Each structure stands twice: as structure tokens, then as C-alpha cells.
Amino acid sequence: MGTTIEMKNPIAELDGDEMCRVLWALVKEQLIIPSVNLKTEYYDLGIENRDATDDRVSAEAGAAIKRLGVGVKCATITSNAARRAEYNLKALHPSPNGTIRAILDGTVFRKPIILSGIRPTVSTWKKPIVIGRHAYGDVYKAAEMTVPGPGKVELVYTGTDGQEQRKTVAEMRGPGIIQGMHNLDESIVNFARSCFLYALEEKLPIWFAAKDTVSKIYDGRFKELFNQVYETEFKEQCREAGINYFYTLIDDAGARLVQSEGGMLWACKNYDGDVMSDIVASATGSVAMMTSVLVSPTGAVEYEAAHGTVQQHYYRWKRGEKPSTNSTAVILAWTGALAKRAELDNTPELGAFAGRLEGAVMETLEAGEMTGDLARIASPAPARPLDSWEFIEAVAKRLR
Ligand code: NAP
Ligand code: MG
């Protein structure tokens, strides 16, 4: 085991709900605390505490990530009517992910974890494809309407100074549908910055794709701002790091991706990222085999398990069963945060520990010691799937 590794500065630790919370405690207890004198600022984002603090704790946690530079987050329940009744909540609170994203103004990067026994559906893919998804605006903040019959549709902008701009969208021949959407230069610039920072950190070539041949102003603006951020802020650093930036049309990017070996960051507009990250994730087999990090334009980062709280497994655990929930994403959220802390604090021992723990997880999985979600699709299939406790113990053994 050796001596305990010290930390210089704390990490913002955001605890969460249900089975993910159970795994969270186990991972800390069994895999981290035996080796590291863990320093965190702890925020309990479990639904009961969010309710008790009128959700102030979510905003405080977001501010702590910004201040400390590094955060790690467990999956949390997004409250709805059913959860309100289940937990006897005072109110329905917004999703903590939305609250934190608004504070950090970030881009979400999702990367599948590839195992040799689980073949990606696209046979040419050898390296993970990372999706960087812009998480503001477009169709997710659009205004829509149906119209009953013939008439004129216009876009109207009224500046705060009263200046007006108008454009005809369509002369409707009959009943139909209309949609208006927007984005902000500032948010697009932040998105581009986050993508370049991530690509530099991970040493990945970066692709950006849109449809500026058709959407000359809207997608054209995305292309222009992305390119401007590259030219004015990152060109030199990218050249030094040997990182290639490449813009192409979205249909061309899709075709190239399927024939590629992977191993790039694909920066996607909001909707494109929604679709592409699900395609890439499903090709890997399990939602627990995906790392997810939110990177803000100032460089503050939040590592998280991308899956949910695994509600049904939690109910089984409460009934006294031992569910087979995969803790890979939870462990890798912690190793990501510890490695980032080590880099910022210049504490190489901590960084080396994060690397060893990640290595132990990968060796365990590669040896066929895995939970049910993977055991179902692995070849060769393991003799039997491990439960959550056995899996973490198998990782701990390798770590020792
Ligand atoms: P979920 O927790 O992702 O689980 C859905 C199903 O996916 C599970 O029943 C399980 O399938 C499988 N699964 C997910 N994670 C797994 C893991 N680590 N190991 C093995 N299997 C895993 O989604 P949900 O049950 O729809 O949502 C539960 C709660 O999570 C909701 O309240 C939602 O608001 C919240 N949520 C939070 C976040 C976040 O904080 N980032 C994200 C999404 C959802 P089987 O049952 O087939 O084993
Ligand atoms: Mg989606």
C-alpha cells in the first residue's frame, strides 16, 4: 500500500442520489481513502438536502467548482411529480446539471471507454470518438407555433434602442408549422474555446461541422466564430502540440467518421451533439462505459458519471439484494478529478495514483471481471457477472 498521498488543494465534491450515491461512498471508502488523504469541499446534492436548502446547495456547489477549478459529481435525481411524492418535497427544483452549467458556461465532453472484448458496431473504429456538445440554444430554446391557414410569416427583431429588423420567412399557402431559434456570439465563442482547451489537453485533432452552405447566416456564424477563436487564440498552441483543426460540412463529417479509426474530438452544435453522442455511446454498449466532463471557458472542470442514479437497482439494494451496478463511470469521474487537481497543484504522486486506479479498473474489466451490463455483451462471456461490491473489491485487489 505504501504511504498516504497528500493533496494540496481540495476538490469540490458533489454527492448525489440512489444507487449512484451508494457506489459513490463505496468507491471513496474502498479505492481512494486507503491511499489518499482526500481533501474535498463536500456538497450534498442528494434530493433531500437540495429540498432542505431550497436548492441553494446546487448553486453553492457550482460556485465552488468555479472557485476551486475542479469538481466531481455523482448522478442526481431531477425532480418531477413522482419524485415530489416519493420524497415529500417542498417544491420541484431545476436540474442541478442545468444550474451548474449556467454557472460554469461550459461544454460537455463525452468519451466512450473501449474494451477489447466489446466490439464497436462500426468495425473501423479503433480509438474513442469524443463528442463535444454545445449546450446552449438552437432548437432547445426555440419558439414554435402551428398556423391555421394562409398568411405571411416574418422574423422581427426590435433592438433595445427601438431599431427594427424584419425578414419574410414564408408566404404560407395553407396551414403549417413555424419555428424561430437563436444563439449568442458569446456562447458560441465559449463553446469553441472549451473545445480547443479540451483538444489540447487530450492531444486530439478537432473537427467542427455545420451546414453553412444552406444556413449561410446561422451556421455560417458558428463556422466564422469557431474559426476566429482558432486563428486568434489557439493556432500557435495547436501547431506546437501537433493538433489539426478541420472544418467540414456536417454530412461530409458523418461520412468520414464512419470510415475513420476514431480518435478525434468532434465539436457539435447542440442538436447534432445530442444525436451523435447517443450514436457513439450505443456503439460502445453501456452507459456506464462513458466518461463525461464539463469544461468551462476559464478552464474549470467538472467530472461526472454520465448515467443516472440507477433507480431500479437502488430499490433492489433497499430490499436487501446486491445489484450488479457498474461503477466504472463513477471511478473514472474521481480519477479524472484527482488527475486534474494533481496537474493544477503540481503534485505528481496524486496524478500517478489516479493513473494507477484507472489502470486497475481497465485491467479488471479486460480480465472479464465485470458487472451484468457488460457481461451480457462481452465475448468471451465471463463465467458470471459480479455484483457492485465484488467488482469494486476486484479493482481494489489489483490496485494493491
Ligand atoms: P439511469 O439511472 O441511467 O438508469 C437506466 C437504466 O440504465 C438502468 O435501469 C440500468 O439498466 C442501466 N444503467 C444505468 N447506469 C448503470 C450502471 N452504472 N450500471 C449498470 N446499469 C446501468 O436512468 P433512469 O433510471 O431513467 O433515471 C434515474 C434517475 O436519474 C432519474 O431521477 C433522473 O432524473 C436521473 N438522471 C440523472 C443524471 C445525472 O445526474 N447526470 C442523468 C440521467 C438521469 P437495467 O435496469 O437494465 O440494469
Ligand atoms: Mg439525448
mmCIF file of C-alpha atoms in Angstrom, residues 79-378:
data_model
loop_
_atom_site.group_PDB
_atom_site.id
_atom_site.type_symbol
_atom_site.label_atom_id
_atom_site.label_comp_id
_atom_site.label_asym_id
_atom_site.label_seq_id
_atom_site.Cartn_x
_atom_site.Cartn_y
_atom_site.Cartn_z
ATOM 1 C CA SER A 79 -37.347 16.175 -9.501
ATOM 2 C CA ASN A 80 -40.742 15.636 -11.101
ATOM 3 C CA ALA A 81 -44.235 14.957 -9.757
ATOM 4 C CA ALA A 82 -43.447 11.306 -8.919
ATOM 5 C CA ARG A 83 -40.245 12.240 -7.064
ATOM 6 C CA ARG A 84 -42.061 15.015 -5.235
ATOM 7 C CA ALA A 85 -44.461 12.474 -3.813
ATOM 8 C CA GLU A 86 -41.724 9.861 -3.190
ATOM 9 C CA TYR A 87 -39.504 12.248 -1.194
ATOM 10 C CA ASN A 88 -42.233 14.546 0.113
ATOM 11 C CA LEU A 89 -40.533 17.585 -1.457
ATOM 12 C CA LYS A 90 -41.457 21.192 -0.706
ATOM 13 C CA ALA A 91 -41.033 22.150 -4.366
ATOM 14 C CA LEU A 92 -39.853 20.976 -7.777
ATOM 15 C CA HIS A 93 -36.269 22.140 -8.187
ATOM 16 C CA PRO A 94 -34.468 22.615 -11.502
ATOM 17 C CA SER A 95 -31.944 20.017 -12.627
ATOM 18 C CA PRO A 96 -28.633 20.565 -10.766
ATOM 19 C CA ASN A 97 -26.838 19.910 -14.064
ATOM 20 C CA GLY A 98 -28.630 22.894 -15.620
ATOM 21 C CA THR A 99 -27.851 25.109 -12.602
ATOM 22 C CA ILE A 100 -24.165 24.182 -12.643
ATOM 23 C CA ARG A 101 -23.876 24.542 -16.420
ATOM 24 C CA ALA A 102 -25.346 28.035 -16.214
ATOM 25 C CA ILE A 103 -22.695 28.993 -13.617
ATOM 26 C CA LEU A 104 -19.755 27.418 -15.462
ATOM 27 C CA ASP A 105 -20.964 28.232 -19.006
ATOM 28 C CA GLY A 106 -19.433 25.071 -20.331
ATOM 29 C CA THR A 107 -19.341 22.439 -22.997
ATOM 30 C CA VAL A 108 -19.926 18.765 -22.196
ATOM 31 C CA PHE A 109 -17.384 16.247 -23.485
ATOM 32 C CA ARG A 110 -18.398 12.585 -23.596
ATOM 33 C CA LYS A 111 -15.968 9.813 -24.412
ATOM 34 C CA PRO A 112 -16.694 6.087 -24.633
ATOM 35 C CA ILE A 113 -14.377 3.637 -22.873
ATOM 36 C CA ILE A 114 -13.328 0.907 -25.278
ATOM 37 C CA LEU A 115 -12.705 -2.692 -24.146
ATOM 38 C CA SER A 116 -11.151 -5.390 -26.300
ATOM 39 C CA GLY A 117 -13.944 -7.876 -25.512
ATOM 40 C CA ILE A 118 -16.677 -5.495 -26.609
ATOM 41 C CA ARG A 119 -16.505 -4.656 -30.281
ATOM 42 C CA PRO A 120 -17.820 -1.340 -31.520
ATOM 43 C CA THR A 121 -20.616 -1.685 -34.067
ATOM 44 C CA VAL A 122 -18.528 0.246 -36.613
ATOM 45 C CA SER A 123 -15.656 -2.143 -37.302
ATOM 46 C CA THR A 124 -13.128 0.530 -38.354
ATOM 47 C CA TRP A 125 -13.320 2.389 -35.013
ATOM 48 C CA LYS A 126 -10.144 1.692 -33.034
ATOM 49 C CA LYS A 127 -9.969 4.777 -30.815
ATOM 50 C CA PRO A 128 -12.714 6.548 -28.882
ATOM 51 C CA ILE A 129 -14.649 9.310 -30.596
ATOM 52 C CA VAL A 130 -15.197 12.222 -28.257
ATOM 53 C CA ILE A 131 -18.257 14.385 -28.731
ATOM 54 C CA GLY A 132 -18.073 17.994 -27.551
ATOM 55 C CA ARG A 133 -21.625 19.223 -27.357
ATOM 56 C CA HIS A 134 -22.532 22.893 -27.242
ATOM 57 C CA ALA A 135 -25.215 23.019 -24.601
ATOM 58 C CA TYR A 136 -26.944 26.338 -25.235
ATOM 59 C CA GLY A 137 -29.720 27.472 -27.526
ATOM 60 C CA ASP A 138 -30.811 26.423 -31.028
ATOM 61 C CA VAL A 139 -33.831 24.139 -31.145
ATOM 62 C CA TYR A 140 -33.688 23.600 -27.325
ATOM 63 C CA LYS A 141 -34.662 27.226 -26.728
ATOM 64 C CA ALA A 142 -36.849 27.747 -29.796
ATOM 65 C CA ALA A 143 -40.300 29.319 -30.126
ATOM 66 C CA GLU A 144 -42.718 27.305 -32.230
ATOM 67 C CA MET A 145 -46.270 27.595 -33.446
ATOM 68 C CA THR A 146 -48.788 25.981 -35.717
ATOM 69 C CA VAL A 147 -50.746 28.273 -38.026
ATOM 70 C CA PRO A 148 -54.250 27.539 -39.288
ATOM 71 C CA GLY A 149 -54.038 28.762 -42.873
ATOM 72 C CA PRO A 150 -52.551 31.098 -45.497
ATOM 73 C CA GLY A 151 -50.626 34.130 -44.260
ATOM 74 C CA LYS A 152 -47.272 35.828 -44.012
ATOM 75 C CA VAL A 153 -44.557 34.720 -41.564
ATOM 76 C CA GLU A 154 -41.885 37.254 -40.557
ATOM 77 C CA LEU A 155 -38.823 37.404 -38.323
ATOM 78 C CA VAL A 156 -38.868 40.649 -36.350
ATOM 79 C CA TYR A 157 -36.025 41.916 -34.147
ATOM 80 C CA THR A 158 -36.572 45.020 -32.042
ATOM 81 C CA GLY A 159 -33.378 46.404 -30.507
ATOM 82 C CA THR A 160 -33.473 47.973 -27.041
ATOM 83 C CA ASP A 161 -32.960 51.277 -28.897
ATOM 84 C CA GLY A 162 -36.148 50.615 -30.860
ATOM 85 C CA GLN A 163 -34.347 49.815 -34.126
ATOM 86 C CA GLU A 164 -36.150 47.130 -36.068
ATOM 87 C CA GLN A 165 -35.061 44.412 -38.490
ATOM 88 C CA ARG A 166 -37.577 42.386 -40.474
ATOM 89 C CA LYS A 167 -37.384 39.458 -42.857
ATOM 90 C CA THR A 168 -40.069 37.381 -44.512
ATOM 91 C CA VAL A 169 -39.771 33.704 -43.604
ATOM 92 C CA ALA A 170 -42.588 32.440 -45.804
ATOM 93 C CA GLU A 171 -45.836 33.271 -47.533
ATOM 94 C CA MET A 172 -47.808 30.316 -46.208
ATOM 95 C CA ARG A 173 -50.066 28.679 -48.783
ATOM 96 C CA GLY A 174 -52.002 26.795 -46.150
ATOM 97 C CA PRO A 175 -51.860 25.507 -42.572
ATOM 98 C CA GLY A 176 -48.413 24.584 -41.266
ATOM 99 C CA ILE A 177 -45.732 24.977 -38.650
ATOM 100 C CA ILE A 178 -43.203 27.685 -37.748
ATOM 101 C CA GLN A 179 -40.085 27.754 -35.601
ATOM 102 C CA GLY A 180 -37.729 30.527 -34.512
ATOM 103 C CA MET A 181 -34.434 29.868 -32.758
ATOM 104 C CA HIS A 182 -31.358 31.757 -31.626
ATOM 105 C CA ASN A 183 -27.848 31.576 -30.297
ATOM 106 C CA LEU A 184 -25.430 34.111 -28.821
ATOM 107 C CA ASP A 185 -21.980 35.058 -30.113
ATOM 108 C CA GLU A 186 -20.640 34.879 -26.560
ATOM 109 C CA SER A 187 -21.889 31.330 -26.037
ATOM 110 C CA ILE A 188 -20.516 30.155 -29.401
ATOM 111 C CA VAL A 189 -17.113 31.683 -28.633
ATOM 112 C CA ASN A 190 -17.094 29.985 -25.206
ATOM 113 C CA PHE A 191 -18.033 26.686 -26.859
ATOM 114 C CA ALA A 192 -15.143 26.988 -29.302
ATOM 115 C CA ARG A 193 -12.690 27.903 -26.522
ATOM 116 C CA SER A 194 -13.756 24.928 -24.391
ATOM 117 C CA CYS A 195 -13.293 22.617 -27.383
ATOM 118 C CA PHE A 196 -9.777 23.856 -28.138
ATOM 119 C CA LEU A 197 -8.783 23.645 -24.453
ATOM 120 C CA TYR A 198 -10.056 20.059 -24.321
ATOM 121 C CA ALA A 199 -8.362 19.048 -27.588
ATOM 122 C CA LEU A 200 -5.054 20.481 -26.359
ATOM 123 C CA GLU A 201 -5.390 18.705 -23.029
ATOM 124 C CA GLU A 202 -6.219 15.338 -24.618
ATOM 125 C CA LYS A 203 -3.975 15.846 -27.674
ATOM 126 C CA LEU A 204 -6.802 15.149 -30.096
ATOM 127 C CA PRO A 205 -7.392 16.509 -33.587
ATOM 128 C CA ILE A 206 -10.536 18.608 -33.629
ATOM 129 C CA TRP A 207 -13.371 18.549 -36.139
ATOM 130 C CA PHE A 208 -16.169 21.042 -36.328
ATOM 131 C CA ALA A 209 -19.022 20.638 -38.741
ATOM 132 C CA ALA A 210 -22.178 22.547 -39.576
ATOM 133 C CA LYS A 211 -24.315 23.246 -42.643
ATOM 134 C CA ASP A 212 -23.180 26.704 -43.659
ATOM 135 C CA THR A 213 -23.859 26.085 -47.355
ATOM 136 C CA VAL A 214 -27.580 26.064 -46.567
ATOM 137 C CA SER A 215 -27.727 28.096 -43.356
ATOM 138 C CA LYS A 216 -25.411 30.845 -44.540
ATOM 139 C CA ILE A 217 -26.046 33.252 -41.663
ATOM 140 C CA TYR A 218 -26.812 30.976 -38.699
ATOM 141 C CA ASP A 219 -24.435 28.062 -39.273
ATOM 142 C CA GLY A 220 -22.185 30.488 -41.124
ATOM 143 C CA ARG A 221 -21.793 32.450 -37.862
ATOM 144 C CA PHE A 222 -20.842 29.272 -35.978
ATOM 145 C CA LYS A 223 -18.198 28.497 -38.603
ATOM 146 C CA GLU A 224 -16.886 32.058 -38.595
ATOM 147 C CA LEU A 225 -16.627 32.364 -34.785
ATOM 148 C CA PHE A 226 -15.088 28.899 -34.370
ATOM 149 C CA ASN A 227 -12.506 29.806 -36.987
ATOM 150 C CA GLN A 228 -11.868 33.209 -35.423
ATOM 151 C CA VAL A 229 -11.213 31.650 -31.986
ATOM 152 C CA TYR A 230 -8.806 29.223 -33.630
ATOM 153 C CA GLU A 231 -6.946 31.863 -35.626
ATOM 154 C CA THR A 232 -6.654 34.444 -32.840
ATOM 155 C CA GLU A 233 -6.258 32.322 -29.702
ATOM 156 C CA PHE A 234 -5.238 28.723 -30.383
ATOM 157 C CA LYS A 235 -3.479 28.390 -33.735
ATOM 158 C CA GLU A 236 0.016 28.612 -32.302
ATOM 159 C CA GLN A 237 -0.660 26.229 -29.375
ATOM 160 C CA CYS A 238 -2.323 23.727 -31.717
ATOM 161 C CA ARG A 239 0.623 23.874 -34.104
ATOM 162 C CA GLU A 240 3.074 23.276 -31.234
ATOM 163 C CA ALA A 241 1.016 20.347 -29.948
ATOM 164 C CA GLY A 242 0.607 18.894 -33.450
ATOM 165 C CA ILE A 243 -3.167 19.259 -33.285
ATOM 166 C CA ASN A 244 -5.057 19.708 -36.503
ATOM 167 C CA TYR A 245 -8.256 21.796 -36.692
ATOM 168 C CA PHE A 246 -10.580 20.943 -39.507
ATOM 169 C CA TYR A 247 -13.971 22.318 -40.553
ATOM 170 C CA THR A 248 -16.246 20.455 -42.920
ATOM 171 C CA LEU A 249 -19.923 20.160 -43.747
ATOM 172 C CA ILE A 250 -21.884 18.003 -41.307
ATOM 173 C CA ASP A 251 -22.855 15.372 -43.901
ATOM 174 C CA ASP A 252 -19.246 15.052 -45.021
ATOM 175 C CA ALA A 253 -18.176 14.738 -41.349
ATOM 176 C CA GLY A 254 -20.697 11.916 -40.798
ATOM 177 C CA ALA A 255 -19.422 10.017 -43.821
ATOM 178 C CA ARG A 256 -15.784 10.499 -42.816
ATOM 179 C CA LEU A 257 -16.468 9.470 -39.214
ATOM 180 C CA VAL A 258 -17.866 6.084 -40.186
ATOM 181 C CA GLN A 259 -14.783 5.351 -42.293
ATOM 182 C CA SER A 260 -12.336 6.655 -39.704
ATOM 183 C CA GLU A 261 -10.386 4.937 -36.933
ATOM 184 C CA GLY A 262 -11.845 7.383 -34.417
ATOM 185 C CA GLY A 263 -9.567 9.242 -32.042
ATOM 186 C CA MET A 264 -10.822 12.777 -32.641
ATOM 187 C CA LEU A 265 -12.867 15.401 -30.862
ATOM 188 C CA TRP A 266 -15.982 16.192 -32.847
ATOM 189 C CA ALA A 267 -17.331 19.570 -31.785
ATOM 190 C CA CYS A 268 -21.061 19.515 -32.395
ATOM 191 C CA LYS A 269 -23.812 22.088 -32.315
ATOM 192 C CA ASN A 270 -26.419 21.336 -29.662
ATOM 193 C CA TYR A 271 -28.770 19.119 -31.666
ATOM 194 C CA ASP A 272 -26.009 17.407 -33.641
ATOM 195 C CA GLY A 273 -24.254 16.585 -30.340
ATOM 196 C CA ASP A 274 -27.444 15.156 -28.854
ATOM 197 C CA VAL A 275 -27.827 12.732 -31.761
ATOM 198 C CA MET A 276 -24.145 11.934 -32.288
ATOM 199 C CA SER A 277 -23.321 11.252 -28.620
ATOM 200 C CA ASP A 278 -26.149 8.707 -28.400
ATOM 201 C CA ILE A 279 -24.981 7.013 -31.614
ATOM 202 C CA VAL A 280 -21.387 6.837 -30.367
ATOM 203 C CA ALA A 281 -22.440 5.684 -26.873
ATOM 204 C CA SER A 282 -24.725 2.921 -28.080
ATOM 205 C CA ALA A 283 -21.931 1.584 -30.311
ATOM 206 C CA THR A 284 -19.932 1.014 -27.092
ATOM 207 C CA GLY A 285 -22.603 -0.983 -25.266
ATOM 208 C CA SER A 286 -23.192 0.528 -21.811
ATOM 209 C CA VAL A 287 -23.994 3.964 -20.453
ATOM 210 C CA ALA A 288 -21.616 3.208 -17.583
ATOM 211 C CA MET A 289 -18.749 2.981 -20.092
ATOM 212 C CA MET A 290 -18.634 6.666 -20.867
ATOM 213 C CA THR A 291 -16.653 9.453 -19.242
ATOM 214 C CA SER A 292 -18.199 12.889 -19.102
ATOM 215 C CA VAL A 293 -16.597 16.215 -18.271
ATOM 216 C CA LEU A 294 -17.904 19.744 -18.363
ATOM 217 C CA VAL A 295 -15.185 22.223 -19.315
ATOM 218 C CA SER A 296 -15.741 25.924 -18.802
ATOM 219 C CA PRO A 297 -14.034 28.567 -20.930
ATOM 220 C CA THR A 298 -11.920 29.608 -17.932
ATOM 221 C CA GLY A 299 -10.643 26.041 -17.603
ATOM 222 C CA ALA A 300 -12.689 24.988 -14.529
ATOM 223 C CA VAL A 301 -13.771 21.370 -14.933
ATOM 224 C CA GLU A 302 -16.486 19.121 -13.554
ATOM 225 C CA TYR A 303 -16.168 15.344 -13.922
ATOM 226 C CA GLU A 304 -19.333 13.267 -13.635
ATOM 227 C CA ALA A 305 -20.832 9.858 -14.191
ATOM 228 C CA ALA A 306 -22.907 10.373 -17.337
ATOM 229 C CA HIS A 307 -25.579 7.813 -16.398
ATOM 230 C CA GLY A 308 -28.441 8.435 -13.991
ATOM 231 C CA THR A 309 -28.986 7.414 -10.384
ATOM 232 C CA VAL A 310 -29.885 3.824 -11.425
ATOM 233 C CA GLN A 311 -33.168 3.942 -9.560
ATOM 234 C CA GLN A 312 -34.325 0.343 -10.077
ATOM 235 C CA HIS A 313 -31.020 -1.089 -8.813
ATOM 236 C CA TYR A 314 -31.349 1.154 -5.744
ATOM 237 C CA TYR A 315 -34.776 -0.231 -4.907
ATOM 238 C CA ARG A 316 -33.317 -3.740 -5.161
ATOM 239 C CA TRP A 317 -30.476 -2.734 -2.834
ATOM 240 C CA LYS A 318 -33.016 -1.350 -0.351
ATOM 241 C CA ARG A 319 -34.810 -4.717 -0.445
ATOM 242 C CA GLY A 320 -31.540 -6.318 0.654
ATOM 243 C CA GLU A 321 -30.315 -7.561 -2.741
ATOM 244 C CA LYS A 322 -26.848 -6.939 -4.162
ATOM 245 C CA PRO A 323 -27.363 -5.342 -7.562
ATOM 246 C CA SER A 324 -24.781 -5.547 -10.322
ATOM 247 C CA THR A 325 -24.348 -1.837 -10.991
ATOM 248 C CA ASN A 326 -21.280 -0.794 -12.954
ATOM 249 C CA SER A 327 -19.153 1.766 -11.072
ATOM 250 C CA THR A 328 -16.692 2.397 -13.923
ATOM 251 C CA ALA A 329 -18.040 5.858 -14.770
ATOM 252 C CA VAL A 330 -18.073 6.842 -11.075
ATOM 253 C CA ILE A 331 -14.479 5.693 -10.557
ATOM 254 C CA LEU A 332 -13.287 7.432 -13.701
ATOM 255 C CA ALA A 333 -15.043 10.645 -12.658
ATOM 256 C CA TRP A 334 -12.914 10.532 -9.491
ATOM 257 C CA THR A 335 -9.677 9.675 -11.286
ATOM 258 C CA GLY A 336 -10.321 12.471 -13.799
ATOM 259 C CA ALA A 337 -10.830 14.991 -10.987
ATOM 260 C CA LEU A 338 -7.804 13.779 -8.979
ATOM 261 C CA ALA A 339 -5.561 13.861 -12.062
ATOM 262 C CA LYS A 340 -6.714 17.392 -12.887
ATOM 263 C CA ARG A 341 -6.135 18.502 -9.278
ATOM 264 C CA ALA A 342 -2.647 16.967 -9.417
ATOM 265 C CA GLU A 343 -1.868 18.809 -12.633
ATOM 266 C CA LEU A 344 -3.045 22.174 -11.295
ATOM 267 C CA ASP A 345 -1.265 21.708 -7.948
ATOM 268 C CA ASN A 346 1.832 20.115 -9.428
ATOM 269 C CA THR A 347 1.513 17.041 -7.205
ATOM 270 C CA PRO A 348 2.717 14.201 -9.447
ATOM 271 C CA GLU A 349 2.187 11.489 -6.801
ATOM 272 C CA LEU A 350 -1.532 12.198 -6.803
ATOM 273 C CA GLY A 351 -1.550 12.141 -10.597
ATOM 274 C CA ALA A 352 0.272 8.806 -10.611
ATOM 275 C CA PHE A 353 -2.287 7.375 -8.166
ATOM 276 C CA ALA A 354 -5.167 8.449 -10.432
ATOM 277 C CA GLY A 355 -3.393 6.720 -13.329
ATOM 278 C CA ARG A 356 -2.895 3.517 -11.293
ATOM 279 C CA LEU A 357 -6.547 3.419 -10.225
ATOM 280 C CA GLU A 358 -7.711 3.924 -13.794
ATOM 281 C CA GLY A 359 -5.306 1.197 -14.901
ATOM 282 C CA ALA A 360 -6.677 -1.159 -12.216
ATOM 283 C CA VAL A 361 -10.232 -0.609 -13.486
ATOM 284 C CA MET A 362 -9.231 -1.322 -17.080
ATOM 285 C CA GLU A 363 -7.236 -4.451 -16.118
ATOM 286 C CA THR A 364 -10.158 -5.753 -14.064
ATOM 287 C CA LEU A 365 -12.579 -5.270 -16.958
ATOM 288 C CA GLU A 366 -10.143 -6.700 -19.508
ATOM 289 C CA ALA A 367 -9.763 -9.788 -17.283
ATOM 290 C CA GLY A 368 -13.511 -10.364 -17.704
ATOM 291 C CA GLU A 369 -14.352 -9.342 -14.141
ATOM 292 C CA MET A 370 -17.365 -7.160 -14.879
ATOM 293 C CA THR A 371 -20.905 -6.274 -13.914
ATOM 294 C CA GLY A 372 -24.032 -7.527 -15.654
ATOM 295 C CA ASP A 373 -24.437 -4.690 -18.155
ATOM 296 C CA LEU A 374 -21.106 -5.671 -19.781
ATOM 297 C CA ALA A 375 -21.240 -9.409 -19.100
ATOM 298 C CA ARG A 376 -24.338 -9.581 -21.329
ATOM 299 C CA ILE A 377 -22.458 -8.271 -24.388
ATOM 300 C CA ALA A 378 -18.826 -9.326 -23.815
#
